[in-house]
PDB file of C-alpha atoms in Angstrom:
ATOM      1  CA  MET A  11     123.006 146.407 110.243  1.00 33.00           C
ATOM      2  CA  GLU A  12     121.593 143.699 108.006  1.00 33.00           C
ATOM      3  CA  ILE A  13     124.526 141.418 108.817  1.00 35.00           C
ATOM      4  CA  VAL A  14     123.905 141.726 112.548  1.00 34.00           C
ATOM      5  CA  HIS A  15     120.229 140.986 111.976  1.00 33.00           C
ATOM      6  CA  GLN A  16     121.095 137.874 109.934  1.00 32.00           C
ATOM      7  CA  ASP A  17     123.512 136.656 112.591  1.00 35.00           C
ATOM      8  CA  TYR A  18     120.791 137.061 115.173  1.00 28.00           C
ATOM      9  CA  ALA A  19     118.327 135.158 112.987  1.00 34.00           C
ATOM     10  CA  ASP A  20     120.852 132.359 112.477  1.00 37.00           C
ATOM     11  CA  GLY A  21     121.350 132.184 116.225  1.00 44.00           C
ATOM     12  CA  VAL A  22     117.624 131.931 116.850  1.00 42.00           C
ATOM     13  CA  GLU A  23     117.240 129.213 114.222  1.00 47.00           C
ATOM     14  CA  GLY A  24     120.181 127.332 115.723  1.00 55.00           C
ATOM     15  CA  ASP A  25     118.612 127.472 119.175  1.00 62.00           C
ATOM     16  CA  LEU A  26     115.313 126.185 117.816  1.00 62.00           C
ATOM     17  CA  SER A  27     117.049 123.341 115.982  1.00 81.00           C
ATOM     18  CA  THR A  28     118.977 122.292 119.089  1.00 87.00           C
ATOM     19  CA  ARG A  29     115.860 122.593 121.231  1.00 89.00           C
ATOM     20  CA  GLN A  30     114.050 120.292 118.814  1.00 87.00           C
ATOM     21  CA  ARG A  31     116.913 117.793 119.139  1.00 90.00           C
ATOM     22  CA  VAL A  32     116.549 117.891 122.926  1.00 93.00           C
ATOM     23  CA  ALA A  33     112.788 117.378 122.700  1.00 90.00           C
ATOM     24  CA  ARG A  34     113.114 114.567 120.162  1.00 87.00           C
ATOM     25  CA  SER A  35     115.717 112.801 122.298  1.00 89.00           C
ATOM     26  CA  ILE A  36     113.215 112.775 125.170  1.00 89.00           C
ATOM     27  CA  LEU A  37     110.521 111.580 122.781  1.00 83.00           C
ATOM     28  CA  VAL A  38     112.619 108.656 121.525  1.00 80.00           C
ATOM     29  CA  ASN A  39     114.351 107.656 124.762  1.00 84.00           C
ATOM     30  CA  GLY A  40     111.721 108.556 127.331  1.00 84.00           C
ATOM     31  CA  PRO A  41     112.147 110.753 130.432  1.00 88.00           C
ATOM     32  CA  SER A  42     115.794 111.843 130.664  1.00 91.00           C
ATOM     33  CA  THR A  43     118.025 113.798 133.020  1.00 94.00           C
ATOM     34  CA  ALA A  44     119.923 116.848 131.829  1.00 94.00           C
ATOM     35  CA  ALA A  45     123.179 114.919 132.176  1.00 94.00           C
ATOM     36  CA  ALA A  46     121.907 112.048 130.037  1.00 94.00           C
ATOM     37  CA  LEU A  47     120.699 114.467 127.369  1.00 95.00           C
ATOM     38  CA  ALA A  48     124.038 116.288 127.336  1.00 95.00           C
ATOM     39  CA  GLU A  49     125.940 113.041 126.827  1.00 94.00           C
ATOM     40  CA  ARG A  50     123.501 111.705 124.245  1.00 93.00           C
ATOM     41  CA  LEU A  51     123.469 114.894 122.143  1.00 93.00           C
ATOM     42  CA  ASP A  52     127.109 115.891 122.678  1.00 93.00           C
ATOM     43  CA  LEU A  53     126.125 119.198 124.270  1.00 93.00           C
ATOM     44  CA  THR A  54     127.348 120.954 127.362  1.00 93.00           C
ATOM     45  CA  PRO A  55     125.204 120.528 130.494  1.00 92.00           C
ATOM     46  CA  ALA A  56     124.725 124.315 130.577  1.00 93.00           C
ATOM     47  CA  ALA A  57     123.373 124.318 127.013  1.00 93.00           C
ATOM     48  CA  VAL A  58     120.975 121.463 127.763  1.00 95.00           C
ATOM     49  CA  ARG A  59     119.697 123.183 130.905  1.00 94.00           C
ATOM     50  CA  ARG A  60     119.099 126.386 128.930  1.00 94.00           C
ATOM     51  CA  HIS A  61     116.987 124.544 126.375  1.00 94.00           C
ATOM     52  CA  LEU A  62     115.175 122.575 129.068  1.00 95.00           C
ATOM     53  CA  ASP A  63     114.325 125.828 130.855  1.00 94.00           C
ATOM     54  CA  GLN A  64     112.764 127.149 127.661  1.00 93.00           C
ATOM     55  CA  LEU A  65     110.884 123.891 127.021  1.00 94.00           C
ATOM     56  CA  LEU A  66     109.589 124.039 130.606  1.00 94.00           C
ATOM     57  CA  ALA A  67     108.483 127.641 130.096  1.00 93.00           C
ATOM     58  CA  ASP A  68     106.717 126.625 126.877  1.00 90.00           C
ATOM     59  CA  GLY A  69     104.938 123.772 128.651  1.00 91.00           C
ATOM     60  CA  ALA A  70     106.541 121.238 126.317  1.00 90.00           C
ATOM     61  CA  VAL A  71     108.280 119.248 129.074  1.00 92.00           C
ATOM     62  CA  GLU A  72     107.779 118.645 132.768  1.00 93.00           C
ATOM     63  CA  ALA A  73     110.288 117.783 135.487  1.00 92.00           C
ATOM     64  CA  ARG A  74     109.683 114.557 137.385  1.00 87.00           C
ATOM     65  CA  ASP A  75     111.257 113.170 140.510  1.00 81.00           C
ATOM     66  CA  PRO A  76     113.295 110.044 139.693  1.00 69.00           C
ATOM     67  CA  ARG A  77     111.986 106.642 140.692  1.00 59.00           C
ATOM     68  CA  PRO A  78     113.558 105.176 143.849  1.00 54.00           C
ATOM     69  CA  ALA A  79     116.550 103.026 142.926  1.00 49.00           C
ATOM     70  CA  GLY A  80     117.879 101.780 146.230  1.00 49.00           C
ATOM     71  CA  HIS A  81     120.600 103.573 148.134  1.00 47.00           C
ATOM     72  CA  ARG A  82     121.943 106.702 146.466  1.00 51.00           C
ATOM     73  CA  GLY A  83     124.870 108.937 147.249  1.00 54.00           C
ATOM     74  CA  ARG A  84     124.613 112.254 149.008  1.00 57.00           C
ATOM     75  CA  GLY A  85     122.822 115.140 147.357  1.00 55.00           C
ATOM     76  CA  ARG A  86     119.495 115.602 145.674  1.00 63.00           C
ATOM     77  CA  PRO A  87     118.862 113.098 142.837  1.00 73.00           C
ATOM     78  CA  ALA A  88     118.625 114.613 139.372  1.00 83.00           C
ATOM     79  CA  LYS A  89     115.172 115.187 137.968  1.00 89.00           C
ATOM     80  CA  ALA A  90     114.052 113.513 134.767  1.00 92.00           C
ATOM     81  CA  PHE A  91     112.391 115.570 132.062  1.00 93.00           C
ATOM     82  CA  ALA A  92     109.412 114.137 130.162  1.00 90.00           C
ATOM     83  CA  LEU A  93     107.359 115.454 127.266  1.00 87.00           C
ATOM     84  CA  THR A  94     103.921 116.805 128.084  1.00 86.00           C
ATOM     85  CA  GLU A  95     100.903 116.391 125.829  1.00 77.00           C
ATOM     86  CA  ARG A  96     101.676 119.834 124.458  1.00 80.00           C
ATOM     87  CA  GLY A  97     105.220 118.746 123.735  1.00 84.00           C
ATOM     88  CA  ARG A  98     104.001 115.674 121.883  1.00 77.00           C
ATOM     89  CA  ASP A  99     101.699 117.849 119.810  1.00 72.00           C
ATOM     90  CA  GLY A 100     104.754 119.401 118.190  1.00 68.00           C
ATOM     91  CA  PHE A 101     105.569 116.036 116.617  1.00 67.00           C
ATOM     92  CA  GLU A 102     102.078 115.179 115.466  1.00 59.00           C
ATOM     93  CA  ALA A 103     101.067 115.254 111.832  1.00 48.00           C
ATOM     94  CA  GLN A 104      99.638 118.565 110.639  1.00 47.00           C
ATOM     95  CA  TYR A 105      96.456 117.003 109.342  1.00 55.00           C
ATOM     96  CA  ASP A 106      95.072 115.228 112.432  1.00 75.00           C
ATOM     97  CA  ASP A 107      91.807 117.161 112.299  1.00 77.00           C
ATOM     98  CA  LEU A 108      91.367 116.445 108.603  1.00 80.00           C
ATOM     99  CA  ALA A 109      92.116 112.740 109.127  1.00 87.00           C
ATOM    100  CA  THR A 110      89.608 112.535 111.975  1.00 89.00           C
ATOM    101  CA  GLU A 111      86.941 114.251 109.900  1.00 90.00           C
ATOM    102  CA  ALA A 112      87.612 111.897 106.999  1.00 93.00           C
ATOM    103  CA  ILE A 113      87.195 108.790 109.176  1.00 94.00           C
ATOM    104  CA  ARG A 114      84.050 110.256 110.726  1.00 94.00           C
ATOM    105  CA  PHE A 115      82.684 110.693 107.233  1.00 96.00           C
ATOM    106  CA  LEU A 116      83.667 107.105 106.411  1.00 95.00           C
ATOM    107  CA  ALA A 117      81.911 105.846 109.545  1.00 95.00           C
ATOM    108  CA  GLU A 118      78.742 107.849 108.815  1.00 96.00           C
ATOM    109  CA  THR A 119      78.489 106.933 105.146  1.00 96.00           C
ATOM    110  CA  ALA A 120      79.884 103.401 104.992  1.00 96.00           C
ATOM    111  CA  GLY A 121      79.485 102.164 108.557  1.00 96.00           C
ATOM    112  CA  PRO A 122      81.791 100.720 111.232  1.00 95.00           C
ATOM    113  CA  ASP A 123      82.930  97.838 109.032  1.00 96.00           C
ATOM    114  CA  ALA A 124      84.530 100.333 106.657  1.00 97.00           C
ATOM    115  CA  VAL A 125      86.403 101.978 109.518  1.00 96.00           C
ATOM    116  CA  ARG A 126      87.596  98.564 110.641  1.00 97.00           C
ATOM    117  CA  ALA A 127      88.758  97.708 107.122  1.00 97.00           C
ATOM    118  CA  PHE A 128      90.644 101.007 106.923  1.00 96.00           C
ATOM    119  CA  ALA A 129      92.348 100.346 110.286  1.00 96.00           C
ATOM    120  CA  GLU A 130      93.406  96.874 109.160  1.00 97.00           C
ATOM    121  CA  GLN A 131      94.764  98.206 105.885  1.00 96.00           C
ATOM    122  CA  ARG A 132      96.755 100.863 107.708  1.00 95.00           C
ATOM    123  CA  ALA A 133      98.235  98.289 110.111  1.00 96.00           C
ATOM    124  CA  SER A 134      99.234  96.002 107.255  1.00 97.00           C
ATOM    125  CA  PHE A 135     102.768  97.464 107.282  1.00 97.00           C
ATOM    126  CA  ILE A 136     103.459  95.337 110.381  1.00 97.00           C
ATOM    127  CA  GLU A 137     102.925  92.000 108.643  1.00 97.00           C
ATOM    128  CA  ARG A 138     104.409  93.233 105.392  1.00 96.00           C
ATOM    129  CA  ARG A 139     107.668  94.487 106.860  1.00 96.00           C
ATOM    130  CA  PHE A 140     108.250  92.088 109.769  1.00 97.00           C
ATOM    131  CA  PRO A 141     109.705  89.189 107.684  1.00 96.00           C
ATOM    132  CA  GLU A 142     112.145  91.364 105.745  1.00 96.00           C
ATOM    133  CA  VAL A 143     113.350  93.208 108.844  1.00 96.00           C
ATOM    134  CA  ALA A 144     113.753  89.885 110.696  1.00 95.00           C
ATOM    135  CA  VAL A 145     115.949  88.572 107.869  1.00 96.00           C
ATOM    136  CA  ALA A 146     118.007  91.777 107.829  1.00 96.00           C
ATOM    137  CA  HIS A 147     118.526  91.586 111.624  1.00 95.00           C
ATOM    138  CA  PRO A 148     118.867  87.857 112.455  1.00 94.00           C
ATOM    139  CA  ASP A 149     120.179  88.484 115.979  1.00 93.00           C
ATOM    140  CA  ALA A 150     117.242  90.689 116.962  1.00 92.00           C
ATOM    141  CA  SER A 151     114.469  89.370 119.176  1.00 89.00           C
ATOM    142  CA  PRO A 152     110.896  89.489 117.847  1.00 89.00           C
ATOM    143  CA  ALA A 153     110.227  92.598 119.936  1.00 91.00           C
ATOM    144  CA  GLU A 154     113.377  94.273 118.599  1.00 93.00           C
ATOM    145  CA  VAL A 155     112.299  93.496 115.042  1.00 94.00           C
ATOM    146  CA  LEU A 156     108.893  95.036 115.758  1.00 95.00           C
ATOM    147  CA  ALA A 157     110.575  98.096 117.290  1.00 95.00           C
ATOM    148  CA  LYS A 158     112.513  98.590 114.066  1.00 95.00           C
ATOM    149  CA  VAL A 159     109.368  98.185 111.965  1.00 96.00           C
ATOM    150  CA  PHE A 160     107.428 100.683 114.076  1.00 95.00           C
ATOM    151  CA  THR A 161     110.297 103.177 114.281  1.00 92.00           C
ATOM    152  CA  ASP A 162     110.568 103.185 110.503  1.00 91.00           C
ATOM    153  CA  GLU A 163     106.899 104.181 110.453  1.00 90.00           C
ATOM    154  CA  GLY A 164     107.433 107.103 112.845  1.00 86.00           C
ATOM    155  CA  TYR A 165     106.542 105.485 116.185  1.00 89.00           C
ATOM    156  CA  ALA A 166     109.928 105.927 117.937  1.00 87.00           C
ATOM    157  CA  ALA A 167     109.763 102.401 119.377  1.00 92.00           C
ATOM    158  CA  SER A 168     112.125 100.597 121.744  1.00 92.00           C
ATOM    159  CA  VAL A 169     112.239  97.371 123.756  1.00 92.00           C
ATOM    160  CA  ARG A 170     112.348  96.845 127.510  1.00 89.00           C
ATOM    161  CA  ALA A 171     113.123  93.505 129.124  1.00 86.00           C
ATOM    162  CA  LEU A 172     110.624  92.315 131.727  1.00 81.00           C
ATOM    163  CA  PRO A 173     111.897  89.755 134.268  1.00 77.00           C
ATOM    164  CA  VAL A 174     110.070  86.422 133.914  1.00 72.00           C
ATOM    165  CA  VAL A 175     107.258  87.911 131.818  1.00 75.00           C
ATOM    166  CA  GLY A 176     109.193  88.517 128.569  1.00 83.00           C
ATOM    167  CA  GLU A 177     109.722  91.727 126.635  1.00 89.00           C
ATOM    168  CA  GLN A 178     107.785  94.940 126.309  1.00 90.00           C
ATOM    169  CA  LEU A 179     107.444  96.881 123.067  1.00 93.00           C
ATOM    170  CA  CYS A 180     107.376 100.585 123.924  1.00 92.00           C
ATOM    171  CA  GLN A 181     106.224 103.244 121.456  1.00 91.00           C
ATOM    172  CA  GLN A 182     107.280 106.670 122.704  1.00 85.00           C
ATOM    173  CA  HIS A 183     105.394 108.352 119.890  1.00 84.00           C
ATOM    174  CA  CYS A 184     102.258 107.516 117.934  1.00 85.00           C
ATOM    175  CA  PRO A 185     101.647 109.418 114.690  1.00 84.00           C
ATOM    176  CA  VAL A 186      97.918 108.599 114.817  1.00 87.00           C
ATOM    177  CA  SER A 187      97.252 109.019 118.545  1.00 86.00           C
ATOM    178  CA  HIS A 188      94.849 111.949 118.142  1.00 84.00           C
ATOM    179  CA  VAL A 189      92.779 110.044 115.587  1.00 90.00           C
ATOM    180  CA  ALA A 190      92.965 106.786 117.555  1.00 92.00           C
ATOM    181  CA  HIS A 191      91.566 108.583 120.608  1.00 90.00           C
ATOM    182  CA  GLU A 192      88.220 108.717 118.776  1.00 93.00           C
ATOM    183  CA  PHE A 193      88.717 105.595 116.673  1.00 95.00           C
ATOM    184  CA  PRO A 194      90.324 102.855 118.827  1.00 94.00           C
ATOM    185  CA  GLN A 195      90.012 100.481 115.872  1.00 96.00           C
ATOM    186  CA  LEU A 196      93.417 101.799 114.794  1.00 95.00           C
ATOM    187  CA  CYS A 197      95.064 100.554 117.998  1.00 95.00           C
ATOM    188  CA  GLU A 198      93.119  97.298 117.927  1.00 95.00           C
ATOM    189  CA  ALA A 199      94.221  96.532 114.365  1.00 97.00           C
ATOM    190  CA  GLU A 200      97.878  97.138 115.279  1.00 96.00           C
ATOM    191  CA  THR A 201      97.641  94.823 118.291  1.00 96.00           C
ATOM    192  CA  GLU A 202      96.033  92.064 116.236  1.00 97.00           C
ATOM    193  CA  ALA A 203      98.693  92.415 113.514  1.00 97.00           C
ATOM    194  CA  ILE A 204     101.444  92.116 116.155  1.00 96.00           C
ATOM    195  CA  ALA A 205      99.809  88.955 117.495  1.00 95.00           C
ATOM    196  CA  ARG A 206      99.616  87.450 114.017  1.00 96.00           C
ATOM    197  CA  VAL A 207     103.285  88.009 113.134  1.00 94.00           C
ATOM    198  CA  LEU A 208     104.348  86.548 116.485  1.00 92.00           C
ATOM    199  CA  GLY A 209     101.854  83.700 116.434  1.00 91.00           C
ATOM    200  CA  THR A 210     100.709  84.327 119.986  1.00 89.00           C
ATOM    201  CA  HIS A 211      98.403  86.504 122.047  1.00 90.00           C
ATOM    202  CA  VAL A 212      99.910  89.843 123.096  1.00 92.00           C
ATOM    203  CA  GLN A 213      98.575  92.363 125.576  1.00 90.00           C
ATOM    204  CA  ARG A 214      98.396  96.108 125.049  1.00 91.00           C
ATOM    205  CA  LEU A 215      98.997  97.557 128.495  1.00 90.00           C
ATOM    206  CA  ALA A 216      98.766 101.254 127.682  1.00 90.00           C
ATOM    207  CA  THR A 217      98.247 103.606 124.743  1.00 90.00           C
ATOM    208  CA  ILE A 218      99.079 107.241 124.117  1.00 87.00           C
ATOM    209  CA  ALA A 219      95.655 107.597 122.508  1.00 86.00           C
ATOM    210  CA  HIS A 220      94.048 106.971 125.913  1.00 86.00           C
ATOM    211  CA  GLY A 221      96.263 109.415 127.773  1.00 84.00           C
ATOM    212  CA  ASP A 222      99.175 107.198 128.764  1.00 84.00           C
ATOM    213  CA  GLY A 223     102.714 108.470 128.331  1.00 80.00           C
ATOM    214  CA  VAL A 224     103.746 105.605 126.058  1.00 87.00           C
ATOM    215  CA  CYS A 225     102.137 102.733 124.137  1.00 91.00           C
ATOM    216  CA  THR A 226     103.255  99.425 125.661  1.00 92.00           C
ATOM    217  CA  THR A 227     102.675  95.891 124.408  1.00 93.00           C
ATOM    218  CA  CYS A 228     103.721  92.847 126.426  1.00 91.00           C
ATOM    219  CA  ILE A 229     105.300  89.988 124.461  1.00 90.00           C
ATOM    220  CA  PRO A 230     105.302  86.834 126.624  1.00 85.00           C
ATOM    221  CA  VAL A 231     108.498  84.905 127.349  1.00 71.00           C
ATOM    222  CA  LEU A 232     107.112  81.732 125.760  1.00 53.00           C
ATOM    223  CA  GLN A 233     107.025  83.510 122.410  1.00 46.00           C
ATOM    224  CA  ILE A 234     110.649  84.618 122.816  1.00 44.00           C
ATOM    225  CA  GLU A 235     111.750  81.059 123.577  1.00 46.00           C
ATOM    226  CA  LYS A 236     109.777  79.746 120.610  1.00 46.00           C
ATOM    227  CA  LYS A 237     111.491  82.169 118.227  1.00 47.00           C
ATOM    228  CA  GLU A 238     114.916  81.262 119.613  1.00 49.00           C
ATOM    229  CA  GLN A 239     114.209  77.563 119.013  1.00 47.00           C
ATOM    230  CA  VAL A 240     113.185  78.245 115.423  1.00 45.00           C
ATOM    231  CA  THR A 241     116.351  80.232 114.644  1.00 49.00           C
ATOM    232  CA  SER A 242     118.745  77.838 116.433  1.00 48.00           C
TER     233      SER A 242
END
């Protein structure tokens, strides 16, 4: 009887582990179809759909209609699954409330300048790590280097090319989004650090802290061309 119980427990733990892999794949890669998830995670489509059904029931993901992409074949286009705010909460640090309370205390006792100094110190990893990552990945664009830096810090970042405009740094996850919702200085310090390492103005288009699905920062094409000239 105990053996059967242990087998059942192992099965439950295995399901939870696989379900977490499905959720994390959506977190890192953005909204995904069941077919894309199956290929990415080397799972059967039936297994992915089973886990997606449970994530839907838990309110961790939501199904979205795909964006129009010109003429499609016959049949209904596959839906893409995206993490909800509840789903993102599962990846957040356990001490968000404590961190928020600590910064509130800092603001009340030492003033806004202290909060600003803390935000700048926290964002210092960007300027500290950018040069070494750029050297380690000489073929990477500035945005790709930043994506690596941010991913190493838990932001699950990627890069999207923007015709004419340049590149867009996308952060699918923000480990401080709950705190930054009350203290935007954290986001502002990151943006300013990005601008400094690139030597140009950059524009934050959206942030998870303000309810957007992903943090996006536009890196202009002139900066990309400048970096290419320096390395050539």
